[in-house]
PDB file of C-alpha atoms and ligand atoms in Angstrom:
ATOM      1  CA  MET A   1     -22.737-292.623 -67.731  1.00  0.00           C
ATOM      2  CA  ARG A   2     -24.944-289.798 -66.482  1.00  0.00           C
ATOM      3  CA  ILE A   3     -23.657-286.331 -67.100  1.00  0.00           C
ATOM      4  CA  ILE A   4     -24.833-282.789 -66.356  1.00  0.00           C
ATOM      5  CA  LEU A   5     -23.529-279.915 -68.484  1.00  0.00           C
ATOM      6  CA  LEU A   6     -23.841-276.664 -66.567  1.00  0.00           C
ATOM      7  CA  GLY A   7     -23.158-273.179 -67.838  1.00  0.00           C
ATOM      8  CA  ALA A   8     -24.707-269.863 -68.786  1.00  0.00           C
ATOM      9  CA  PRO A   9     -26.578-269.508 -72.087  1.00  0.00           C
ATOM     10  CA  GLY A  10     -24.140-269.306 -74.968  1.00  0.00           C
ATOM     11  CA  THR A  11     -21.264-271.162 -73.308  1.00  0.00           C
ATOM     12  CA  GLY A  12     -21.599-273.980 -75.851  1.00  0.00           C
ATOM     13  CA  LYS A  13     -23.535-276.586 -73.855  1.00  0.00           C
ATOM     14  CA  GLY A  14     -25.842-277.498 -76.731  1.00  0.00           C
ATOM     15  CA  THR A  15     -23.065-277.815 -79.305  1.00  0.00           C
ATOM     16  CA  GLN A  16     -20.885-279.912 -76.991  1.00  0.00           C
ATOM     17  CA  SER A  17     -23.827-282.070 -75.900  1.00  0.00           C
ATOM     18  CA  GLN A  18     -24.568-282.991 -79.492  1.00  0.00           C
ATOM     19  CA  LEU A  19     -20.929-284.026 -80.037  1.00  0.00           C
ATOM     20  CA  ILE A  20     -20.912-286.094 -76.827  1.00  0.00           C
ATOM     21  CA  GLU A  21     -24.186-287.735 -77.812  1.00  0.00           C
ATOM     22  CA  LYS A  22     -22.672-288.920 -81.102  1.00  0.00           C
ATOM     23  CA  LYS A  23     -19.343-290.060 -79.671  1.00  0.00           C
ATOM     24  CA  TYR A  24     -20.609-291.891 -76.564  1.00  0.00           C
ATOM     25  CA  ASN A  25     -23.999-292.962 -77.828  1.00  0.00           C
ATOM     26  CA  ILE A  26     -25.954-291.493 -74.937  1.00  0.00           C
ATOM     27  CA  PRO A  27     -28.904-289.174 -75.571  1.00  0.00           C
ATOM     28  CA  GLN A  28     -28.616-285.448 -75.090  1.00  0.00           C
ATOM     29  CA  ILE A  29     -31.608-284.303 -73.077  1.00  0.00           C
ATOM     30  CA  SER A  30     -32.084-280.597 -73.534  1.00  0.00           C
ATOM     31  CA  THR A  31     -35.085-279.267 -71.630  1.00  0.00           C
ATOM     32  CA  GLY A  32     -34.898-276.144 -73.835  1.00  0.00           C
ATOM     33  CA  ASP A  33     -35.207-278.273 -77.014  1.00  0.00           C
ATOM     34  CA  ILE A  34     -38.099-280.279 -75.576  1.00  0.00           C
ATOM     35  CA  LEU A  35     -39.922-277.116 -74.492  1.00  0.00           C
ATOM     36  CA  ARG A  36     -39.344-275.424 -77.869  1.00  0.00           C
ATOM     37  CA  ASP A  37     -40.641-278.517 -79.626  1.00  0.00           C
ATOM     38  CA  ASN A  38     -43.787-278.308 -77.465  1.00  0.00           C
ATOM     39  CA  ILE A  39     -44.244-274.692 -78.529  1.00  0.00           C
ATOM     40  CA  TYR A  40     -43.709-275.595 -82.182  1.00  0.00           C
ATOM     41  CA  SER A  41     -46.225-278.464 -81.968  1.00  0.00           C
ATOM     42  CA  LYS A  42     -48.685-276.242 -80.039  1.00  0.00           C
ATOM     43  CA  THR A  43     -49.184-278.758 -77.214  1.00  0.00           C
ATOM     44  CA  THR A  44     -50.950-277.744 -73.981  1.00  0.00           C
ATOM     45  CA  ILE A  45     -47.588-277.245 -72.279  1.00  0.00           C
ATOM     46  CA  GLY A  46     -46.284-275.406 -75.342  1.00  0.00           C
ATOM     47  CA  ASN A  47     -49.112-272.880 -75.348  1.00  0.00           C
ATOM     48  CA  LYS A  48     -48.631-272.254 -71.638  1.00  0.00           C
ATOM     49  CA  ILE A  49     -44.902-271.549 -71.836  1.00  0.00           C
ATOM     50  CA  LYS A  50     -44.427-269.747 -75.157  1.00  0.00           C
ATOM     51  CA  GLU A  51     -44.403-266.221 -73.779  1.00  0.00           C
ATOM     52  CA  ILE A  52     -42.327-267.083 -70.718  1.00  0.00           C
ATOM     53  CA  ILE A  53     -39.576-268.616 -72.859  1.00  0.00           C
ATOM     54  CA  GLU A  54     -39.571-265.753 -75.349  1.00  0.00           C
ATOM     55  CA  LYS A  55     -39.109-263.285 -72.507  1.00  0.00           C
ATOM     56  CA  GLY A  56     -36.084-265.233 -71.252  1.00  0.00           C
ATOM     57  CA  LYS A  57     -37.693-266.298 -67.978  1.00  0.00           C
ATOM     58  CA  LEU A  58     -37.523-269.743 -66.401  1.00  0.00           C
ATOM     59  CA  ILE A  59     -40.352-272.257 -66.726  1.00  0.00           C
ATOM     60  CA  SER A  60     -41.818-273.641 -63.493  1.00  0.00           C
ATOM     61  CA  ASP A  61     -39.945-276.448 -61.748  1.00  0.00           C
ATOM     62  CA  ASP A  62     -43.048-278.656 -61.871  1.00  0.00           C
ATOM     63  CA  ILE A  63     -43.242-278.503 -65.656  1.00  0.00           C
ATOM     64  CA  VAL A  64     -39.544-279.118 -66.321  1.00  0.00           C
ATOM     65  CA  CYS A  65     -39.275-281.887 -63.716  1.00  0.00           C
ATOM     66  CA  HIS A  66     -42.237-283.579 -65.383  1.00  0.00           C
ATOM     67  CA  VAL A  67     -40.518-283.200 -68.767  1.00  0.00           C
ATOM     68  CA  ILE A  68     -37.334-284.780 -67.396  1.00  0.00           C
ATOM     69  CA  LYS A  69     -39.188-287.580 -65.630  1.00  0.00           C
ATOM     70  CA  THR A  70     -40.982-288.581 -68.831  1.00  0.00           C
ATOM     71  CA  ARG A  71     -37.825-288.318 -70.941  1.00  0.00           C
ATOM     72  CA  ILE A  72     -35.444-290.344 -68.793  1.00  0.00           C
ATOM     73  CA  GLN A  73     -37.913-293.205 -68.548  1.00  0.00           C
ATOM     74  CA  LYS A  74     -37.390-293.861 -72.254  1.00  0.00           C
ATOM     75  CA  LYS A  75     -35.428-296.921 -73.335  1.00  0.00           C
ATOM     76  CA  ASP A  76     -32.532-295.001 -74.882  1.00  0.00           C
ATOM     77  CA  CYS A  77     -31.527-293.705 -71.429  1.00  0.00           C
ATOM     78  CA  ILE A  78     -30.699-297.161 -70.133  1.00  0.00           C
ATOM     79  CA  ASN A  79     -26.927-296.665 -70.521  1.00  0.00           C
ATOM     80  CA  GLY A  80     -26.991-293.065 -69.413  1.00  0.00           C
ATOM     81  CA  PHE A  81     -27.802-289.582 -70.628  1.00  0.00           C
ATOM     82  CA  LEU A  82     -26.506-286.092 -70.787  1.00  0.00           C
ATOM     83  CA  LEU A  83     -28.578-283.321 -69.227  1.00  0.00           C
ATOM     84  CA  ASP A  84     -28.229-280.013 -71.039  1.00  0.00           C
ATOM     85  CA  GLY A  85     -30.029-277.122 -69.348  1.00  0.00           C
ATOM     86  CA  PHE A  86     -31.307-279.137 -66.392  1.00  0.00           C
ATOM     87  CA  PRO A  87     -31.098-278.634 -63.440  1.00  0.00           C
ATOM     88  CA  ARG A  88     -31.369-274.859 -63.395  1.00  0.00           C
ATOM     89  CA  THR A  89     -32.708-274.363 -59.847  1.00  0.00           C
ATOM     90  CA  GLN A  90     -32.090-275.923 -56.445  1.00  0.00           C
ATOM     91  CA  LYS A  91     -35.502-277.569 -56.582  1.00  0.00           C
ATOM     92  CA  GLN A  92     -34.589-279.237 -59.886  1.00  0.00           C
ATOM     93  CA  ALA A  93     -31.249-280.436 -58.506  1.00  0.00           C
ATOM     94  CA  PHE A  94     -33.058-281.920 -55.497  1.00  0.00           C
ATOM     95  CA  TYR A  95     -35.577-283.519 -57.833  1.00  0.00           C
ATOM     96  CA  LEU A  96     -32.712-285.652 -59.167  1.00  0.00           C
ATOM     97  CA  SER A  97     -31.266-286.639 -55.792  1.00  0.00           C
ATOM     98  CA  ASN A  98     -34.668-287.180 -54.139  1.00  0.00           C
ATOM     99  CA  ASN A  99     -35.629-289.543 -56.920  1.00  0.00           C
ATOM    100  CA  ASN A 100     -32.353-291.477 -56.761  1.00  0.00           C
ATOM    101  CA  ILE A 101     -31.301-290.331 -60.198  1.00  0.00           C
ATOM    102  CA  LYS A 102     -27.585-290.673 -59.642  1.00  0.00           C
ATOM    103  CA  ILE A 103     -25.272-288.378 -61.603  1.00  0.00           C
ATOM    104  CA  ASP A 104     -21.653-289.423 -62.284  1.00  0.00           C
ATOM    105  CA  CYS A 105     -20.192-286.220 -63.543  1.00  0.00           C
ATOM    106  CA  VAL A 106     -20.919-282.491 -63.729  1.00  0.00           C
ATOM    107  CA  ILE A 107     -19.065-280.379 -66.288  1.00  0.00           C
ATOM    108  CA  GLU A 108     -19.270-276.610 -66.035  1.00  0.00           C
ATOM    109  CA  LEU A 109     -18.576-274.524 -69.142  1.00  0.00           C
ATOM    110  CA  THR A 110     -17.570-270.930 -68.518  1.00  0.00           C
ATOM    111  CA  ALA A 111     -17.240-268.124 -71.087  1.00  0.00           C
ATOM    112  CA  SER A 112     -16.717-264.382 -71.266  1.00  0.00           C
ATOM    113  CA  TYR A 113     -19.676-262.062 -71.880  1.00  0.00           C
ATOM    114  CA  LYS A 114     -18.147-261.130 -75.250  1.00  0.00           C
ATOM    115  CA  SER A 115     -18.051-264.686 -76.572  1.00  0.00           C
ATOM    116  CA  ILE A 116     -21.489-265.462 -75.146  1.00  0.00           C
ATOM    117  CA  LEU A 117     -23.001-262.552 -77.101  1.00  0.00           C
ATOM    118  CA  HIS A 118     -21.075-263.455 -80.234  1.00  0.00           C
ATOM    119  CA  ARG A 119     -22.207-267.072 -80.081  1.00  0.00           C
ATOM    120  CA  ILE A 120     -25.828-266.285 -79.339  1.00  0.00           C
ATOM    121  CA  SER A 121     -26.205-263.567 -81.953  1.00  0.00           C
ATOM    122  CA  GLY A 122     -25.024-265.942 -84.717  1.00  0.00           C
ATOM    123  CA  ARG A 123     -26.908-268.985 -83.470  1.00  0.00           C
ATOM    124  CA  ARG A 124     -29.549-270.595 -85.665  1.00  0.00           C
ATOM    125  CA  VAL A 125     -31.529-273.706 -84.753  1.00  0.00           C
ATOM    126  CA  HIS A 126     -33.562-276.411 -86.390  1.00  0.00           C
ATOM    127  CA  VAL A 127     -36.433-276.570 -83.920  1.00  0.00           C
ATOM    128  CA  GLN A 128     -37.712-280.037 -84.793  1.00  0.00           C
ATOM    129  CA  SER A 129     -34.354-281.764 -84.110  1.00  0.00           C
ATOM    130  CA  GLY A 130     -32.582-279.252 -81.889  1.00  0.00           C
ATOM    131  CA  ARG A 131     -29.597-279.138 -84.284  1.00  0.00           C
ATOM    132  CA  ILE A 132     -27.564-275.993 -83.717  1.00  0.00           C
ATOM    133  CA  TYR A 133     -25.667-273.922 -86.278  1.00  0.00           C
ATOM    134  CA  HIS A 134     -23.699-270.689 -86.138  1.00  0.00           C
ATOM    135  CA  ILE A 135     -23.595-268.381 -89.143  1.00  0.00           C
ATOM    136  CA  GLN A 136     -19.812-268.032 -88.772  1.00  0.00           C
ATOM    137  CA  PHE A 137     -18.420-270.989 -86.782  1.00  0.00           C
ATOM    138  CA  ASN A 138     -20.698-273.754 -88.022  1.00  0.00           C
ATOM    139  CA  PRO A 139     -22.769-272.589 -90.999  1.00  0.00           C
ATOM    140  CA  PRO A 140     -25.302-274.896 -92.654  1.00  0.00           C
ATOM    141  CA  LYS A 141     -24.414-276.225 -96.114  1.00  0.00           C
ATOM    142  CA  ILE A 142     -27.268-274.168 -97.610  1.00  0.00           C
ATOM    143  CA  PHE A 143     -27.915-270.763 -96.071  1.00  0.00           C
ATOM    144  CA  GLY A 144     -30.865-270.830 -93.662  1.00  0.00           C
ATOM    145  CA  LYS A 145     -31.598-274.546 -94.119  1.00  0.00           C
ATOM    146  CA  ASP A 146     -31.039-277.593 -91.924  1.00  0.00           C
ATOM    147  CA  ASP A 147     -28.358-279.904 -93.404  1.00  0.00           C
ATOM    148  CA  ILE A 148     -30.349-283.093 -92.923  1.00  0.00           C
ATOM    149  CA  THR A 149     -33.972-282.140 -93.639  1.00  0.00           C
ATOM    150  CA  GLY A 150     -33.602-278.929 -95.663  1.00  0.00           C
ATOM    151  CA  GLN A 151     -36.200-277.334 -93.360  1.00  0.00           C
ATOM    152  CA  PRO A 152     -35.768-273.685 -92.357  1.00  0.00           C
ATOM    153  CA  LEU A 153     -33.525-272.674 -89.488  1.00  0.00           C
ATOM    154  CA  ILE A 154     -34.720-270.027 -87.065  1.00  0.00           C
ATOM    155  CA  LYS A 155     -33.182-267.439 -84.788  1.00  0.00           C
ATOM    156  CA  ARG A 156     -34.646-268.054 -81.347  1.00  0.00           C
ATOM    157  CA  LYS A 157     -36.764-265.162 -80.028  1.00  0.00           C
ATOM    158  CA  ASP A 158     -35.019-265.466 -76.671  1.00  0.00           C
ATOM    159  CA  ASP A 159     -31.670-265.001 -78.450  1.00  0.00           C
ATOM    160  CA  ARG A 160     -32.445-261.286 -78.889  1.00  0.00           C
ATOM    161  CA  LYS A 161     -30.093-259.098 -76.892  1.00  0.00           C
ATOM    162  CA  GLU A 162     -32.714-258.017 -74.317  1.00  0.00           C
ATOM    163  CA  SER A 163     -33.766-261.601 -73.552  1.00  0.00           C
ATOM    164  CA  VAL A 164     -30.156-262.744 -73.428  1.00  0.00           C
ATOM    165  CA  LYS A 165     -29.363-260.157 -70.766  1.00  0.00           C
ATOM    166  CA  LYS A 166     -32.362-261.365 -68.749  1.00  0.00           C
ATOM    167  CA  ARG A 167     -31.341-265.001 -69.152  1.00  0.00           C
ATOM    168  CA  LEU A 168     -27.812-264.232 -68.007  1.00  0.00           C
ATOM    169  CA  ARG A 169     -29.102-262.392 -64.914  1.00  0.00           C
ATOM    170  CA  GLU A 170     -31.390-265.337 -64.176  1.00  0.00           C
ATOM    171  CA  TYR A 171     -28.505-267.763 -64.634  1.00  0.00           C
ATOM    172  CA  PHE A 172     -26.257-266.018 -62.121  1.00  0.00           C
ATOM    173  CA  LYS A 173     -29.076-265.536 -59.627  1.00  0.00           C
ATOM    174  CA  THR A 174     -30.702-268.965 -59.782  1.00  0.00           C
ATOM    175  CA  THR A 175     -28.498-271.526 -61.519  1.00  0.00           C
ATOM    176  CA  TYR A 176     -24.965-270.464 -60.644  1.00  0.00           C
ATOM    177  CA  PRO A 177     -25.450-271.358 -56.936  1.00  0.00           C
ATOM    178  CA  LEU A 178     -25.775-274.985 -58.075  1.00  0.00           C
ATOM    179  CA  ILE A 179     -22.030-274.954 -58.722  1.00  0.00           C
ATOM    180  CA  GLN A 180     -21.473-274.723 -54.961  1.00  0.00           C
ATOM    181  CA  HIS A 181     -23.943-277.551 -54.461  1.00  0.00           C
ATOM    182  CA  TYR A 182     -22.078-279.823 -56.880  1.00  0.00           C
ATOM    183  CA  LEU A 183     -18.655-278.808 -55.540  1.00  0.00           C
ATOM    184  CA  HIS A 184     -19.916-279.988 -52.167  1.00  0.00           C
ATOM    185  CA  GLU A 185     -21.174-283.242 -53.703  1.00  0.00           C
ATOM    186  CA  GLU A 186     -17.723-283.712 -55.193  1.00  0.00           C
ATOM    187  CA  LYS A 187     -16.090-283.156 -51.808  1.00  0.00           C
ATOM    188  CA  ILE A 188     -18.139-285.923 -50.267  1.00  0.00           C
ATOM    189  CA  GLY A 189     -17.362-288.235 -53.192  1.00  0.00           C
ATOM    190  CA  LYS A 190     -20.828-288.310 -54.739  1.00  0.00           C
ATOM    191  CA  ILE A 191     -19.935-286.928 -58.163  1.00  0.00           C
ATOM    192  CA  LYS A 192     -16.972-285.783 -60.246  1.00  0.00           C
ATOM    193  CA  PHE A 193     -16.852-282.096 -61.093  1.00  0.00           C
ATOM    194  CA  PHE A 194     -14.898-280.394 -63.896  1.00  0.00           C
ATOM    195  CA  ARG A 195     -14.695-276.802 -65.127  1.00  0.00           C
ATOM    196  CA  ILE A 196     -13.766-276.007 -68.738  1.00  0.00           C
ATOM    197  CA  ASN A 197     -13.049-272.668 -70.368  1.00  0.00           C
ATOM    198  CA  GLY A 198     -15.733-272.350 -73.022  1.00  0.00           C
ATOM    199  CA  ASP A 199     -14.018-269.397 -74.735  1.00  0.00           C
ATOM    200  CA  GLU A 200     -11.908-271.817 -76.764  1.00  0.00           C
ATOM    201  CA  SER A 201     -12.900-273.339 -80.084  1.00  0.00           C
ATOM    202  CA  THR A 202     -15.548-276.063 -80.303  1.00  0.00           C
ATOM    203  CA  SER A 203     -12.940-278.712 -81.137  1.00  0.00           C
ATOM    204  CA  VAL A 204     -10.560-277.752 -78.307  1.00  0.00           C
ATOM    205  CA  ILE A 205     -13.393-277.816 -75.767  1.00  0.00           C
ATOM    206  CA  ASN A 206     -14.589-281.094 -77.169  1.00  0.00           C
ATOM    207  CA  LYS A 207     -11.143-282.686 -76.832  1.00  0.00           C
ATOM    208  CA  LYS A 208     -11.001-281.602 -73.189  1.00  0.00           C
ATOM    209  CA  ILE A 209     -14.432-283.069 -72.496  1.00  0.00           C
ATOM    210  CA  GLU A 210     -13.489-286.327 -74.186  1.00  0.00           C
ATOM    211  CA  LEU A 211     -10.330-286.611 -72.068  1.00  0.00           C
ATOM    212  CA  ILE A 212     -12.489-286.264 -68.961  1.00  0.00           C
ATOM    213  CA  LEU A 213     -15.150-288.707 -70.085  1.00  0.00           C
ATOM    214  CA  ASN A 214     -12.659-291.307 -71.321  1.00  0.00           C
ATOM    215  CA  LYS A 215     -11.078-291.358 -67.873  1.00  0.00           C
ATOM    216  CA  ILE A 216     -14.488-291.778 -66.228  1.00  0.00           C
ATOM    217  CA  ILE A 217     -15.439-294.683 -68.488  1.00  0.00           C
ATOM    218  CA  LEU A 218     -12.178-296.556 -67.764  1.00  0.00           C
TER     219      LEU A 218
HETATM  220  P1  AMP B 301     -32.012-273.375 -73.353  1.00  0.00           P
HETATM  221  O1  AMP B 301     -32.327-273.951 -74.689  1.00  0.00           O
HETATM  222  O2  AMP B 301     -31.380-274.344 -72.425  1.00  0.00           O
HETATM  223  O3  AMP B 301     -31.258-272.076 -73.470  1.00  0.00           O
HETATM  224  O4  AMP B 301     -33.424-272.997 -72.687  1.00  0.00           O
HETATM  225  C1  AMP B 301     -34.287-272.062 -73.291  1.00  0.00           C
HETATM  226  C2  AMP B 301     -35.358-271.630 -72.329  1.00  0.00           C
HETATM  227  O5  AMP B 301     -36.150-272.756 -71.941  1.00  0.00           O
HETATM  228  C3  AMP B 301     -34.869-271.057 -71.003  1.00  0.00           C
HETATM  229  O6  AMP B 301     -34.535-269.683 -71.098  1.00  0.00           O
HETATM  230  C4  AMP B 301     -36.089-271.280 -70.118  1.00  0.00           C
HETATM  231  O7  AMP B 301     -37.121-270.367 -70.411  1.00  0.00           O
HETATM  232  C5  AMP B 301     -36.553-272.659 -70.586  1.00  0.00           C
HETATM  233  N1  AMP B 301     -35.879-273.747 -69.829  1.00  0.00           N
HETATM  234  C6  AMP B 301     -35.056-274.696 -70.334  1.00  0.00           C
HETATM  235  N2  AMP B 301     -34.631-275.532 -69.372  1.00  0.00           N
HETATM  236  C7  AMP B 301     -35.206-275.093 -68.215  1.00  0.00           C
HETATM  237  C8  AMP B 301     -35.130-275.513 -66.867  1.00  0.00           C
HETATM  238  N3  AMP B 301     -34.376-276.561 -66.492  1.00  0.00           N
HETATM  239  N4  AMP B 301     -35.836-274.803 -65.934  1.00  0.00           N
HETATM  240  C9  AMP B 301     -36.607-273.752 -66.283  1.00  0.00           C
HETATM  241  N5  AMP B 301     -36.702-273.284 -67.547  1.00  0.00           N
HETATM  242  C10 AMP B 301     -36.011-273.953 -68.518  1.00  0.00           C
END
C-alpha cells in the first residue's frame, strides 16, 4: 500500500503518519524528518539546507527527490510506504509518476488557521527519531524529554509564527495545486482520493483514516 498524506503544515500529517506506520507496518517517510536529521548530523546536505528550512522556504526539488529515491529503495518499503510532506511541488509529483512509483491512495488533511497555529505552537519534536509531541494534546511523560530515549525535545525553528505564516503561504501557492492534479488522477481511475477534516481530535481523524485504509486493503 502506497499512500500520500497531503495537507498544510500543522494539519496533523506527522502525527497521523506515525499512527498509520504502527498499525499497518509500513514506513512513514517524512522528507522534513530526513532533512532535519541531516541538519542535526551536519551532513553536506544538512549544512546546505539549514537556513532555508529555518526560514520556512522549500528545499530544491533535486535534493528532496534524491532523498526520496534513496529512501524508497530500502528493504522496508517493499510492502509499501507512506509519504508525509512529499510531493510538495508539481515537479516532485511528476518525479513519482515519471519513475513509475505508483501511488494507491492520497489523503488530504484540512484544518482551520486557528487549529494549525495552536498545534504548531505546542509542537515539540525528537529530532533523531522524528517522534512528535504536543505540550497539551500529547505531552511527553517527562517534561521536555523523549519518552523512549530520554533525549531532549526541541521546538522547531520553523515553527515560529513568522516562519509558519511563510510556510502556509508557500503551501497554498505551490503544494495546494497538487490537489487538483490528484483529483484528476482519481477521475481517470489512477488513484483513490480522500479528504478529512483535520480539526477533529487525533483519535477521530485516525479512525476515519483507518476506515479508508481498511477498505483499500480488502
Ligand atoms: P515538514 O516537516 O514536512 O513540515 O517540513 C519541514 C521543512 O522541510 C519544510 O518547510 C521545507 O523547508 C522542507 N521540506 C520538507 N519536505 C519538502 C519537500 N517535499 N520539498 C521541499 N522542501 C521540503
